[in-house]
Short mmCIF file of N, CA and C in Angstrom, two decimals:
data_model
loop_
_atom_site.label_atom_id
_atom_site.label_comp_id
_atom_site.label_asym_id
_atom_site.label_seq_id
_atom_site.Cartn_x
_atom_site.Cartn_y
_atom_site.Cartn_z
N MET A 1 26.94 -0.39 15.56
CA MET A 1 25.89 -1.08 14.85
C MET A 1 25.88 -0.62 13.38
N SER A 2 25.89 -1.56 12.46
CA SER A 2 25.90 -1.20 11.05
C SER A 2 24.54 -1.50 10.42
N LEU A 3 24.23 -0.74 9.42
CA LEU A 3 22.99 -0.95 8.67
C LEU A 3 23.22 -2.02 7.62
N ASN A 4 22.20 -2.82 7.37
CA ASN A 4 22.30 -3.80 6.29
C ASN A 4 22.33 -3.08 4.96
N LYS A 5 23.22 -3.51 4.09
CA LYS A 5 23.31 -2.89 2.77
C LYS A 5 22.19 -3.42 1.90
N VAL A 6 21.70 -2.56 1.04
CA VAL A 6 20.64 -2.91 0.10
C VAL A 6 21.32 -3.27 -1.22
N SER A 7 20.88 -4.38 -1.82
CA SER A 7 21.45 -4.78 -3.10
C SER A 7 21.11 -3.75 -4.17
N LYS A 8 21.87 -3.77 -5.24
CA LYS A 8 21.59 -2.84 -6.34
C LYS A 8 20.21 -3.07 -6.92
N LYS A 9 19.82 -4.34 -7.02
CA LYS A 9 18.50 -4.66 -7.54
C LYS A 9 17.40 -4.09 -6.64
N MET A 10 17.55 -4.27 -5.31
CA MET A 10 16.54 -3.76 -4.38
C MET A 10 16.55 -2.23 -4.36
N ALA A 11 17.70 -1.62 -4.47
CA ALA A 11 17.79 -0.16 -4.52
C ALA A 11 17.04 0.37 -5.74
N LYS A 12 17.18 -0.32 -6.87
CA LYS A 12 16.47 0.08 -8.09
C LYS A 12 14.96 -0.09 -7.90
N THR A 13 14.55 -1.20 -7.30
CA THR A 13 13.13 -1.45 -7.03
C THR A 13 12.58 -0.38 -6.09
N ASN A 14 13.31 -0.07 -5.04
CA ASN A 14 12.87 0.95 -4.08
C ASN A 14 12.73 2.32 -4.75
N SER A 15 13.65 2.65 -5.63
CA SER A 15 13.60 3.92 -6.34
C SER A 15 12.37 3.98 -7.25
N GLU A 16 12.13 2.90 -7.97
CA GLU A 16 10.96 2.83 -8.85
C GLU A 16 9.67 2.90 -8.04
N TYR A 17 9.64 2.19 -6.90
CA TYR A 17 8.47 2.21 -6.03
C TYR A 17 8.18 3.62 -5.53
N SER A 18 9.19 4.34 -5.10
CA SER A 18 9.01 5.71 -4.59
C SER A 18 8.36 6.59 -5.65
N LYS A 19 8.83 6.47 -6.88
CA LYS A 19 8.27 7.27 -7.98
C LYS A 19 6.83 6.88 -8.25
N LEU A 20 6.57 5.58 -8.37
CA LEU A 20 5.20 5.10 -8.63
C LEU A 20 4.26 5.49 -7.50
N ARG A 21 4.73 5.40 -6.27
CA ARG A 21 3.92 5.72 -5.10
C ARG A 21 3.48 7.18 -5.13
N LEU A 22 4.41 8.09 -5.41
CA LEU A 22 4.07 9.51 -5.48
C LEU A 22 3.05 9.78 -6.59
N GLU A 23 3.25 9.17 -7.75
CA GLU A 23 2.32 9.34 -8.86
C GLU A 23 0.94 8.79 -8.50
N TYR A 24 0.91 7.63 -7.83
CA TYR A 24 -0.35 6.99 -7.46
C TYR A 24 -1.12 7.84 -6.46
N LEU A 25 -0.43 8.34 -5.44
CA LEU A 25 -1.09 9.18 -4.44
C LEU A 25 -1.56 10.51 -5.05
N HIS A 26 -0.84 11.00 -6.04
CA HIS A 26 -1.26 12.22 -6.73
C HIS A 26 -2.54 11.94 -7.54
N ARG A 27 -2.58 10.78 -8.18
CA ARG A 27 -3.74 10.39 -9.00
C ARG A 27 -4.96 10.07 -8.14
N TYR A 28 -4.73 9.52 -6.95
CA TYR A 28 -5.80 9.14 -6.02
C TYR A 28 -5.58 9.81 -4.67
N PRO A 29 -5.85 11.12 -4.58
CA PRO A 29 -5.56 11.86 -3.34
C PRO A 29 -6.54 11.59 -2.20
N MET A 30 -7.69 11.00 -2.52
CA MET A 30 -8.70 10.73 -1.49
C MET A 30 -8.63 9.26 -1.09
N CYS A 31 -8.81 9.00 0.19
CA CYS A 31 -8.77 7.64 0.72
C CYS A 31 -9.82 6.77 0.02
N GLN A 32 -9.40 5.63 -0.47
CA GLN A 32 -10.30 4.73 -1.18
C GLN A 32 -10.99 3.75 -0.25
N ALA A 33 -10.61 3.72 1.02
CA ALA A 33 -11.24 2.80 1.97
C ALA A 33 -12.37 3.48 2.73
N LYS A 34 -12.11 4.65 3.27
CA LYS A 34 -13.10 5.42 4.03
C LYS A 34 -13.80 4.57 5.09
N ILE A 35 -13.01 4.02 6.02
CA ILE A 35 -13.59 3.18 7.06
C ILE A 35 -13.35 3.74 8.45
N PHE A 36 -12.36 3.29 9.16
CA PHE A 36 -12.18 3.61 10.57
C PHE A 36 -11.48 4.96 10.79
N ASN A 37 -12.20 5.92 11.35
CA ASN A 37 -11.65 7.26 11.63
C ASN A 37 -10.93 7.84 10.43
N CYS A 38 -11.51 7.71 9.28
CA CYS A 38 -10.89 8.15 8.03
C CYS A 38 -10.64 9.66 8.04
N THR A 39 -9.46 10.05 7.58
CA THR A 39 -9.12 11.46 7.47
C THR A 39 -9.39 11.98 6.05
N LEU A 40 -9.81 11.07 5.17
CA LEU A 40 -10.16 11.34 3.77
C LEU A 40 -8.96 11.58 2.86
N ARG A 41 -7.83 12.06 3.37
CA ARG A 41 -6.66 12.36 2.54
C ARG A 41 -5.70 11.18 2.53
N SER A 42 -5.39 10.67 1.35
CA SER A 42 -4.49 9.53 1.22
C SER A 42 -3.05 9.93 1.52
N THR A 43 -2.42 9.11 2.33
CA THR A 43 -1.00 9.29 2.65
C THR A 43 -0.22 8.00 2.43
N ASP A 44 -0.94 6.87 2.34
CA ASP A 44 -0.32 5.56 2.26
C ASP A 44 -0.80 4.80 1.04
N VAL A 45 0.00 3.83 0.65
CA VAL A 45 -0.40 2.87 -0.38
C VAL A 45 -0.49 1.51 0.30
N HIS A 46 -1.69 0.93 0.28
CA HIS A 46 -1.87 -0.43 0.81
C HIS A 46 -1.72 -1.40 -0.35
N HIS A 47 -0.92 -2.42 -0.14
CA HIS A 47 -0.69 -3.46 -1.15
C HIS A 47 -1.67 -4.58 -0.88
N LYS A 48 -2.74 -4.63 -1.66
CA LYS A 48 -3.83 -5.57 -1.41
C LYS A 48 -3.37 -7.03 -1.47
N GLN A 49 -2.33 -7.33 -2.20
CA GLN A 49 -1.82 -8.70 -2.29
C GLN A 49 -0.41 -8.82 -1.74
N GLY A 50 -0.05 -7.92 -0.86
CA GLY A 50 1.27 -7.94 -0.26
C GLY A 50 2.30 -7.28 -1.17
N ARG A 51 3.49 -7.14 -0.66
CA ARG A 51 4.54 -6.46 -1.42
C ARG A 51 5.27 -7.39 -2.36
N GLY A 52 5.59 -8.59 -1.97
CA GLY A 52 6.32 -9.55 -2.79
C GLY A 52 6.33 -9.27 -4.27
N LYS A 53 5.77 -10.17 -5.05
CA LYS A 53 5.80 -10.01 -6.51
C LYS A 53 4.88 -8.91 -7.02
N TYR A 54 4.00 -8.40 -6.16
CA TYR A 54 3.07 -7.34 -6.56
C TYR A 54 3.53 -5.95 -6.10
N HIS A 55 4.73 -5.87 -5.58
CA HIS A 55 5.24 -4.61 -5.01
C HIS A 55 5.08 -3.41 -5.94
N LEU A 56 5.36 -3.60 -7.23
CA LEU A 56 5.29 -2.49 -8.19
C LEU A 56 4.04 -2.55 -9.07
N ASP A 57 3.12 -3.46 -8.78
CA ASP A 57 1.90 -3.63 -9.57
C ASP A 57 0.80 -2.72 -9.04
N THR A 58 0.64 -1.56 -9.64
CA THR A 58 -0.32 -0.57 -9.14
C THR A 58 -1.76 -1.06 -9.21
N SER A 59 -2.04 -2.10 -9.98
CA SER A 59 -3.41 -2.62 -10.03
C SER A 59 -3.78 -3.34 -8.73
N THR A 60 -2.79 -3.59 -7.87
CA THR A 60 -3.05 -4.24 -6.59
C THR A 60 -2.92 -3.25 -5.42
N TRP A 61 -2.84 -1.99 -5.73
CA TRP A 61 -2.67 -0.96 -4.70
C TRP A 61 -4.00 -0.33 -4.33
N LEU A 62 -4.03 0.25 -3.14
CA LEU A 62 -5.19 1.00 -2.66
C LEU A 62 -4.65 2.26 -1.98
N SER A 63 -5.15 3.40 -2.39
CA SER A 63 -4.74 4.67 -1.82
C SER A 63 -5.57 4.92 -0.54
N VAL A 64 -4.88 5.03 0.60
CA VAL A 64 -5.59 5.11 1.88
C VAL A 64 -4.95 6.13 2.83
N CYS A 65 -5.74 6.58 3.80
CA CYS A 65 -5.19 7.42 4.87
C CYS A 65 -4.52 6.51 5.89
N ARG A 66 -3.74 7.05 6.77
CA ARG A 66 -3.00 6.27 7.77
C ARG A 66 -3.96 5.48 8.67
N ASN A 67 -5.06 6.11 9.12
CA ASN A 67 -5.99 5.43 10.02
C ASN A 67 -6.62 4.21 9.36
N CYS A 68 -7.07 4.36 8.12
CA CYS A 68 -7.67 3.23 7.41
C CYS A 68 -6.62 2.16 7.15
N HIS A 69 -5.40 2.55 6.82
CA HIS A 69 -4.35 1.58 6.55
C HIS A 69 -4.07 0.74 7.80
N GLU A 70 -3.98 1.38 8.94
CA GLU A 70 -3.75 0.65 10.19
C GLU A 70 -4.90 -0.30 10.47
N TRP A 71 -6.14 0.14 10.23
CA TRP A 71 -7.29 -0.73 10.45
C TRP A 71 -7.23 -1.94 9.53
N ILE A 72 -6.92 -1.72 8.25
CA ILE A 72 -6.82 -2.82 7.28
C ILE A 72 -5.77 -3.83 7.74
N GLU A 73 -4.62 -3.35 8.17
CA GLU A 73 -3.54 -4.23 8.60
C GLU A 73 -3.89 -4.98 9.88
N ASN A 74 -4.63 -4.36 10.77
CA ASN A 74 -4.97 -4.97 12.05
C ASN A 74 -6.23 -5.83 12.00
N ASN A 75 -6.97 -5.78 10.90
CA ASN A 75 -8.22 -6.53 10.76
C ASN A 75 -8.24 -7.26 9.42
N PRO A 76 -7.32 -8.20 9.21
CA PRO A 76 -7.16 -8.81 7.90
C PRO A 76 -8.40 -9.54 7.37
N GLU A 77 -9.12 -10.24 8.23
CA GLU A 77 -10.30 -10.97 7.75
C GLU A 77 -11.40 -10.01 7.31
N ASP A 78 -11.65 -8.97 8.11
CA ASP A 78 -12.66 -7.97 7.74
C ASP A 78 -12.23 -7.22 6.48
N ALA A 79 -10.93 -6.94 6.38
CA ALA A 79 -10.42 -6.22 5.21
C ALA A 79 -10.63 -7.05 3.94
N LYS A 80 -10.44 -8.36 4.03
CA LYS A 80 -10.68 -9.23 2.88
C LYS A 80 -12.16 -9.21 2.49
N GLU A 81 -13.03 -9.29 3.49
CA GLU A 81 -14.47 -9.27 3.22
C GLU A 81 -14.89 -7.97 2.53
N LEU A 82 -14.24 -6.87 2.88
CA LEU A 82 -14.56 -5.56 2.30
C LEU A 82 -13.84 -5.32 0.97
N GLY A 83 -12.97 -6.24 0.57
CA GLY A 83 -12.26 -6.10 -0.69
C GLY A 83 -11.00 -5.25 -0.62
N PHE A 84 -10.54 -4.94 0.59
CA PHE A 84 -9.33 -4.11 0.74
C PHE A 84 -8.06 -4.94 0.74
N SER A 85 -8.19 -6.23 0.92
CA SER A 85 -7.06 -7.15 0.86
C SER A 85 -7.49 -8.38 0.08
N GLN A 86 -6.51 -9.02 -0.54
CA GLN A 86 -6.78 -10.21 -1.33
C GLN A 86 -5.80 -11.30 -0.94
N SER A 87 -6.13 -12.52 -1.30
CA SER A 87 -5.25 -13.63 -1.04
C SER A 87 -3.90 -13.40 -1.73
N ARG A 88 -2.85 -13.78 -1.07
CA ARG A 88 -1.50 -13.61 -1.63
C ARG A 88 -1.09 -14.81 -2.46
N TYR A 89 -1.98 -15.75 -2.65
CA TYR A 89 -1.65 -16.97 -3.40
C TYR A 89 -2.37 -17.01 -4.72
#
């Protein structure tokens, strides 16, 4: 079984994302959602408008703990009402 190769463009995007993600989590170490079983410490970046064209746009990011991130992903309508997710259009 072979792994799919990543294009040079995507490799560059992934590298830039990794750097931005670390900086963002350092700047916002506390969970910004504080909802379901929150651990208070941010470990994830939630992309409020999806990854697509907003992948590197930190103004659409939310610093969250794993528990809150899972809740946001599993409850999209409630997450939108609470402002944790936005329309992707």
